[in-house]
Amino acid sequence: MNYITTKSSHPGEEVNLYYEDLGYGQPVVFIHGWPLSQEMWEYQVTPLVEQGLRCITYDRRGFGKSSRPLSGYDYDTLAEDLKAVLEELELEDVILVGFSMGGGEVARYFGRFGGKRVSKVVLISSVTPYMLKTEDNEDGVDSSVFAEMLSDMKNDRIAFLDSFGQQFFSVGFLTHPVSTPLLEYYRNLASAALPIATQECAKAFAQTDFRQDLLAINVPTLIIHGDNDKTVPIEVSGNKTAGIISGNKYVIYPGAPHGLFYTNKDELNQDLLSFINGEPLAEEREIHGSVILPTNQPLYV
């Protein structure tokens, strides 16, 4: 078992982060989404390792095989956990990939630590820049939505996760982009998390403002979002993130849900490889009649 020890807010308590380190070559560090674990990256890790990359995934505290402390689910602490992973494994020239909640950790890492050791960033279905509707963020999500989520989690967490998973992948009466066994598998991954961690992380990604953190990202950045994302609506997230980070490439997957790491895995893996290797992205390969648009504008695939 591979573990990295990081700090705890309680004296004498250690927090151990479980990680997997596969392959050789340039390191790609994946940060998983809420409420899953590092195992969600199965369909990215294998193809990238086969292409000569070193892939590191780890479980956020409170999730998967990592320690289950009662505190430390704020983004400052989670960014320190990420820093511990990069330092303990002595990683350099890192491609940092954050999905959904994980995108917030990427942003806060740059905001707090200046992006040390990182050479490129990928934000997939990311919660950045700011999910919550406020006076200076009028397009955000109303606080009542997050309050209802917390209430449902406390009342029947497993039923909530079951319903959330269907929305996550846009499963409906006529649409089944994932099989029933696979949907159950992802629900089981989410079910294994510490309930307090599930609740506190939901509060963190709902309430944390990453606008200043995004301004600190000063490396080549790829932003990927689905325009049918019902979990993290593109109008609140991807579109605004692309308007803040300087010189990014922004790719929108038409019709893709939040969980595009599975539903659009072939396109995603190709775009990841192309971006990492400095090769043309899908829209530049003229796939699906795509066109090249100016920097900071949507690129459709």
Short mmCIF file of C-alpha atoms in Angstrom, two decimals:
data_model
loop_
_atom_site.label_atom_id
_atom_site.label_comp_id
_atom_site.label_asym_id
_atom_site.label_seq_id
_atom_site.Cartn_x
_atom_site.Cartn_y
_atom_site.Cartn_z
CA MET A 1 0.00 0.00 0.00
CA ASN A 2 1.37 3.41 -1.00
CA TYR A 3 0.72 6.27 1.42
CA ILE A 4 1.91 9.83 1.82
CA THR A 5 1.62 11.44 5.24
CA THR A 6 0.31 14.98 5.39
CA LYS A 7 -0.67 17.41 8.13
CA SER A 8 -3.69 17.30 10.42
CA SER A 9 -5.32 20.07 12.41
CA HIS A 10 -5.28 17.82 15.48
CA PRO A 11 -1.97 17.30 17.36
CA GLY A 12 -0.72 13.76 17.18
CA GLU A 13 -3.02 12.82 14.31
CA GLU A 14 -1.58 11.79 10.95
CA VAL A 15 -3.45 11.89 7.67
CA ASN A 16 -2.28 9.30 5.17
CA LEU A 17 -3.15 9.77 1.51
CA TYR A 18 -3.36 6.63 -0.59
CA TYR A 19 -1.85 6.90 -4.06
CA GLU A 20 -1.07 4.80 -7.11
CA ASP A 21 1.95 5.47 -9.30
CA LEU A 22 2.02 3.70 -12.66
CA GLY A 23 4.25 3.98 -15.69
CA TYR A 24 7.33 6.00 -16.57
CA GLY A 25 8.03 9.29 -18.29
CA GLN A 26 6.54 12.73 -17.67
CA PRO A 27 4.32 12.67 -14.57
CA VAL A 28 0.58 13.31 -14.88
CA VAL A 29 -1.14 13.85 -11.52
CA PHE A 30 -4.90 13.30 -11.50
CA ILE A 31 -7.19 14.79 -8.82
CA HIS A 32 -10.55 13.07 -8.59
CA GLY A 33 -14.01 14.57 -8.35
CA TRP A 34 -16.61 14.54 -5.60
CA PRO A 35 -17.84 12.17 -4.28
CA LEU A 36 -15.65 9.54 -5.98
CA SER A 37 -12.07 8.34 -5.47
CA GLN A 38 -8.91 8.01 -7.54
CA GLU A 39 -10.36 4.88 -9.13
CA MET A 40 -12.56 7.09 -11.35
CA TRP A 41 -9.47 7.67 -13.55
CA GLU A 42 -9.27 4.04 -14.70
CA TYR A 43 -10.16 4.89 -18.29
CA GLN A 44 -7.52 7.63 -18.51
CA VAL A 45 -4.61 6.03 -16.66
CA THR A 46 -4.32 2.86 -18.74
CA PRO A 47 -4.29 4.59 -22.16
CA LEU A 48 -1.83 7.26 -21.00
CA VAL A 49 0.53 4.76 -19.39
CA GLU A 50 0.48 2.82 -22.65
CA GLN A 51 1.58 6.03 -24.39
CA GLY A 52 4.69 6.36 -22.22
CA LEU A 53 3.46 8.62 -19.43
CA ARG A 54 3.73 8.23 -15.66
CA CYS A 55 0.28 8.52 -14.07
CA ILE A 56 -0.20 9.30 -10.37
CA THR A 57 -3.65 9.22 -8.80
CA TYR A 58 -4.48 9.70 -5.13
CA ASP A 59 -7.50 9.60 -2.85
CA ARG A 60 -8.54 12.88 -1.27
CA ARG A 61 -8.61 12.70 2.53
CA GLY A 62 -11.88 11.13 3.67
CA PHE A 63 -12.31 9.23 0.38
CA GLY A 64 -11.17 5.90 -1.00
CA LYS A 65 -8.33 4.31 0.95
CA SER A 66 -7.04 7.54 2.50
CA SER A 67 -7.37 8.48 6.17
CA ARG A 68 -10.78 9.63 7.36
CA PRO A 69 -10.21 12.63 9.66
CA LEU A 70 -13.08 14.71 10.98
CA SER A 71 -11.65 17.96 9.62
CA GLY A 72 -9.43 19.41 6.92
CA TYR A 73 -11.89 19.52 4.03
CA ASP A 74 -11.33 23.19 3.19
CA TYR A 75 -9.44 24.02 0.01
CA ASP A 76 -6.40 25.47 1.78
CA THR A 77 -5.81 22.14 3.49
CA LEU A 78 -6.60 20.13 0.36
CA ALA A 79 -4.06 22.21 -1.59
CA GLU A 80 -1.50 21.41 1.10
CA ASP A 81 -2.31 17.72 0.62
CA LEU A 82 -1.62 18.10 -3.11
CA LYS A 83 1.66 19.87 -2.31
CA ALA A 84 2.64 16.95 -0.07
CA VAL A 85 2.01 14.48 -2.90
CA LEU A 86 4.17 16.43 -5.36
CA GLU A 87 6.97 16.91 -2.84
CA GLU A 88 7.02 13.40 -1.38
CA LEU A 89 7.24 11.84 -4.85
CA GLU A 90 9.77 14.51 -5.91
CA LEU A 91 7.79 15.25 -9.06
CA GLU A 92 8.87 17.89 -11.59
CA ASP A 93 7.45 19.08 -14.92
CA VAL A 94 4.01 17.86 -13.78
CA ILE A 95 0.84 17.84 -15.86
CA LEU A 96 -1.83 18.57 -13.24
CA VAL A 97 -5.32 17.32 -14.12
CA GLY A 98 -8.30 18.26 -11.94
CA PHE A 99 -11.84 17.02 -12.45
CA SER A 100 -14.85 18.87 -10.96
CA MET A 101 -13.99 19.50 -7.28
CA GLY A 102 -10.41 18.61 -8.17
CA GLY A 103 -10.23 21.67 -10.39
CA GLY A 104 -10.55 23.75 -7.25
CA GLU A 105 -7.51 22.08 -5.73
CA VAL A 106 -5.52 22.88 -8.86
CA ALA A 107 -6.57 26.54 -8.68
CA ARG A 108 -5.89 26.89 -4.95
CA TYR A 109 -2.49 25.20 -5.35
CA PHE A 110 -1.51 27.96 -7.78
CA GLY A 111 -3.04 30.63 -5.57
CA ARG A 112 -1.14 29.49 -2.49
CA PHE A 113 2.05 27.93 -3.86
CA GLY A 114 2.50 29.52 -7.26
CA GLY A 115 2.18 26.29 -9.19
CA LYS A 116 5.62 25.02 -8.17
CA ARG A 117 6.62 21.80 -10.01
CA VAL A 118 3.73 22.13 -12.51
CA SER A 119 4.28 22.79 -16.23
CA LYS A 120 0.74 22.36 -17.61
CA VAL A 121 -2.81 22.31 -16.25
CA VAL A 122 -6.00 20.55 -17.37
CA LEU A 123 -9.37 21.47 -15.86
CA ILE A 124 -12.18 19.03 -16.67
CA SER A 125 -15.80 19.81 -15.69
CA SER A 126 -14.26 22.05 -13.05
CA VAL A 127 -16.16 23.86 -10.26
CA THR A 128 -14.06 26.97 -10.83
CA PRO A 129 -14.30 29.95 -10.64
CA TYR A 130 -17.17 30.26 -8.10
CA MET A 131 -20.27 28.11 -7.85
CA LEU A 132 -22.33 30.05 -5.31
CA LYS A 133 -24.71 32.83 -6.31
CA THR A 134 -23.77 36.05 -4.53
CA GLU A 135 -24.13 39.78 -5.11
CA ASP A 136 -20.95 39.82 -7.18
CA ASN A 137 -21.60 36.41 -8.77
CA GLU A 138 -25.20 36.67 -9.93
CA ASP A 139 -24.94 33.81 -12.43
CA GLY A 140 -24.01 31.33 -9.70
CA VAL A 141 -26.10 28.53 -8.23
CA ASP A 142 -28.60 29.51 -5.53
CA SER A 143 -27.63 28.46 -2.01
CA SER A 144 -30.94 26.58 -1.67
CA VAL A 145 -29.68 23.99 -4.18
CA PHE A 146 -26.68 23.15 -2.01
CA ALA A 147 -28.79 23.23 1.15
CA GLU A 148 -31.13 20.65 -0.37
CA MET A 149 -28.15 18.47 -1.34
CA LEU A 150 -26.87 18.51 2.23
CA SER A 151 -30.31 17.73 3.60
CA ASP A 152 -30.68 14.76 1.24
CA MET A 153 -27.22 13.46 2.18
CA LYS A 154 -28.04 13.58 5.86
CA ASN A 155 -31.43 11.96 5.38
CA ASP A 156 -30.44 9.07 3.06
CA ARG A 157 -26.93 9.36 1.72
CA ILE A 158 -27.04 6.26 -0.48
CA ALA A 159 -30.31 7.25 -2.13
CA PHE A 160 -28.86 10.70 -2.73
CA LEU A 161 -25.74 9.20 -4.33
CA ASP A 162 -27.89 6.97 -6.52
CA SER A 163 -29.88 9.92 -7.83
CA PHE A 164 -26.81 12.14 -8.10
CA GLY A 165 -25.00 9.50 -10.17
CA GLN A 166 -27.79 9.43 -12.73
CA GLN A 167 -27.62 13.21 -13.13
CA PHE A 168 -23.81 13.01 -13.16
CA PHE A 169 -23.89 10.88 -16.33
CA SER A 170 -27.18 12.19 -17.75
CA VAL A 171 -28.91 8.83 -17.35
CA GLY A 172 -32.57 9.07 -18.27
CA PHE A 173 -35.49 7.02 -19.52
CA LEU A 174 -34.16 7.07 -23.08
CA THR A 175 -30.47 7.77 -22.47
CA HIS A 176 -28.06 5.26 -20.93
CA PRO A 177 -24.50 6.48 -21.55
CA VAL A 178 -23.22 4.14 -18.81
CA SER A 179 -24.23 0.59 -18.04
CA THR A 180 -26.20 -0.23 -14.90
CA PRO A 181 -23.30 -2.22 -13.39
CA LEU A 182 -20.89 0.65 -14.01
CA LEU A 183 -23.31 3.16 -12.51
CA GLU A 184 -23.58 0.96 -9.43
CA TYR A 185 -19.80 0.70 -9.26
CA TYR A 186 -19.41 4.48 -9.16
CA ARG A 187 -22.15 4.69 -6.53
CA ASN A 188 -20.23 2.17 -4.42
CA LEU A 189 -17.03 4.21 -4.74
CA ALA A 190 -18.92 7.25 -3.48
CA SER A 191 -20.62 5.26 -0.72
CA ALA A 192 -17.25 4.28 0.76
CA ALA A 193 -16.37 7.89 1.64
CA LEU A 194 -16.63 9.22 5.17
CA PRO A 195 -20.10 10.84 5.40
CA ILE A 196 -18.68 13.94 7.10
CA ALA A 197 -16.10 14.27 4.32
CA THR A 198 -18.83 14.03 1.70
CA GLN A 199 -20.81 16.82 3.38
CA GLU A 200 -17.87 19.11 4.17
CA CYS A 201 -16.40 18.82 0.68
CA ALA A 202 -19.79 19.71 -0.80
CA LYS A 203 -19.76 22.86 1.32
CA ALA A 204 -16.21 23.62 0.20
CA PHE A 205 -16.79 23.41 -3.54
CA ALA A 206 -20.09 25.29 -3.22
CA GLN A 207 -18.74 28.18 -1.18
CA THR A 208 -15.13 28.68 -2.25
CA ASP A 209 -14.25 31.59 -4.53
CA PHE A 210 -11.38 30.67 -6.89
CA ARG A 211 -11.38 33.83 -9.01
CA GLN A 212 -8.10 35.14 -7.62
CA ASP A 213 -6.54 31.67 -7.66
CA LEU A 214 -7.23 31.31 -11.39
CA LEU A 215 -5.36 34.53 -12.07
CA ALA A 216 -2.26 32.87 -10.61
CA ILE A 217 -2.29 30.06 -13.21
CA ASN A 218 0.59 30.99 -15.49
CA VAL A 219 1.23 27.77 -17.41
CA PRO A 220 -0.44 26.36 -20.56
CA THR A 221 -3.97 25.37 -19.59
CA LEU A 222 -6.57 23.17 -21.25
CA ILE A 223 -10.19 23.62 -20.13
CA ILE A 224 -12.72 20.92 -21.07
CA HIS A 225 -16.44 21.06 -20.28
CA GLY A 226 -19.63 19.45 -21.53
CA ASP A 227 -22.46 21.76 -22.56
CA ASN A 228 -25.03 19.36 -21.10
CA ASP A 229 -23.45 19.38 -17.64
CA LYS A 230 -26.34 19.50 -15.16
CA THR A 231 -24.07 19.12 -12.14
CA VAL A 232 -21.65 21.99 -12.79
CA PRO A 233 -23.40 24.11 -15.43
CA ILE A 234 -21.03 25.36 -18.11
CA GLU A 235 -22.38 28.91 -17.90
CA VAL A 236 -21.29 29.14 -14.25
CA SER A 237 -17.98 27.35 -14.64
CA GLY A 238 -16.20 26.53 -17.89
CA ASN A 239 -17.20 29.67 -19.75
CA LYS A 240 -16.11 31.92 -16.89
CA THR A 241 -12.92 30.01 -16.14
CA ALA A 242 -11.88 30.37 -19.77
CA GLY A 243 -12.35 34.11 -19.46
CA ILE A 244 -9.99 34.39 -16.49
CA ILE A 245 -6.97 32.18 -17.25
CA SER A 246 -4.67 33.85 -19.73
CA GLY A 247 -3.89 32.06 -22.99
CA ASN A 248 -5.91 28.91 -22.34
CA LYS A 249 -7.40 26.43 -24.79
CA TYR A 250 -11.09 25.84 -24.16
CA VAL A 251 -12.80 22.77 -25.57
CA ILE A 252 -16.55 22.20 -25.29
CA TYR A 253 -17.96 18.71 -25.84
CA PRO A 254 -21.45 19.13 -27.31
CA GLY A 255 -24.07 17.11 -25.43
CA ALA A 256 -21.58 15.81 -22.86
CA PRO A 257 -22.65 15.46 -19.20
CA HIS A 258 -20.60 16.12 -16.09
CA GLY A 259 -19.07 12.65 -16.06
CA LEU A 260 -17.45 12.99 -19.46
CA PHE A 261 -14.32 11.21 -18.20
CA TYR A 262 -16.30 8.06 -19.05
CA THR A 263 -18.99 9.10 -21.54
CA ASN A 264 -16.46 10.90 -23.75
CA LYS A 265 -13.34 9.01 -22.71
CA ASP A 266 -11.95 8.51 -26.23
CA GLU A 267 -12.14 12.22 -27.12
CA LEU A 268 -10.86 13.20 -23.69
CA ASN A 269 -7.90 10.83 -23.79
CA GLN A 270 -6.92 12.02 -27.25
CA ASP A 271 -7.12 15.66 -26.18
CA LEU A 272 -5.09 14.95 -23.04
CA LEU A 273 -2.37 13.22 -25.05
CA SER A 274 -2.31 15.94 -27.69
CA PHE A 275 -2.10 18.71 -25.09
CA ILE A 276 0.60 16.95 -23.09
CA ASN A 277 2.68 16.28 -26.20
CA GLY A 278 2.18 19.75 -27.63
CA GLU A 279 0.30 18.39 -30.63
CA PRO A 280 -2.83 19.81 -32.30
CA LEU A 281 -6.07 19.29 -30.41
CA ALA A 282 -9.14 17.66 -31.90
CA GLU A 283 -10.50 20.85 -33.41
CA GLU A 284 -7.21 21.38 -35.26
CA ARG A 285 -7.39 17.85 -36.67
CA GLU A 286 -10.72 18.80 -38.26
CA ILE A 287 -12.65 16.12 -36.41
CA HIS A 288 -16.43 16.50 -36.71
CA GLY A 289 -15.98 19.57 -38.91
CA SER A 290 -14.51 21.59 -36.06
CA VAL A 291 -12.86 24.97 -36.53
CA ILE A 292 -10.05 26.80 -34.77
CA LEU A 293 -11.26 29.75 -32.71
CA PRO A 294 -9.22 32.50 -31.03
CA THR A 295 -7.60 31.94 -27.64
CA ASN A 296 -10.06 32.13 -24.72
CA GLN A 297 -12.94 31.20 -27.04
CA PRO A 298 -14.78 27.83 -27.07
CA LEU A 299 -13.29 25.11 -29.24
CA TYR A 300 -15.90 22.55 -30.25
CA VAL A 301 -15.13 18.88 -30.83
#
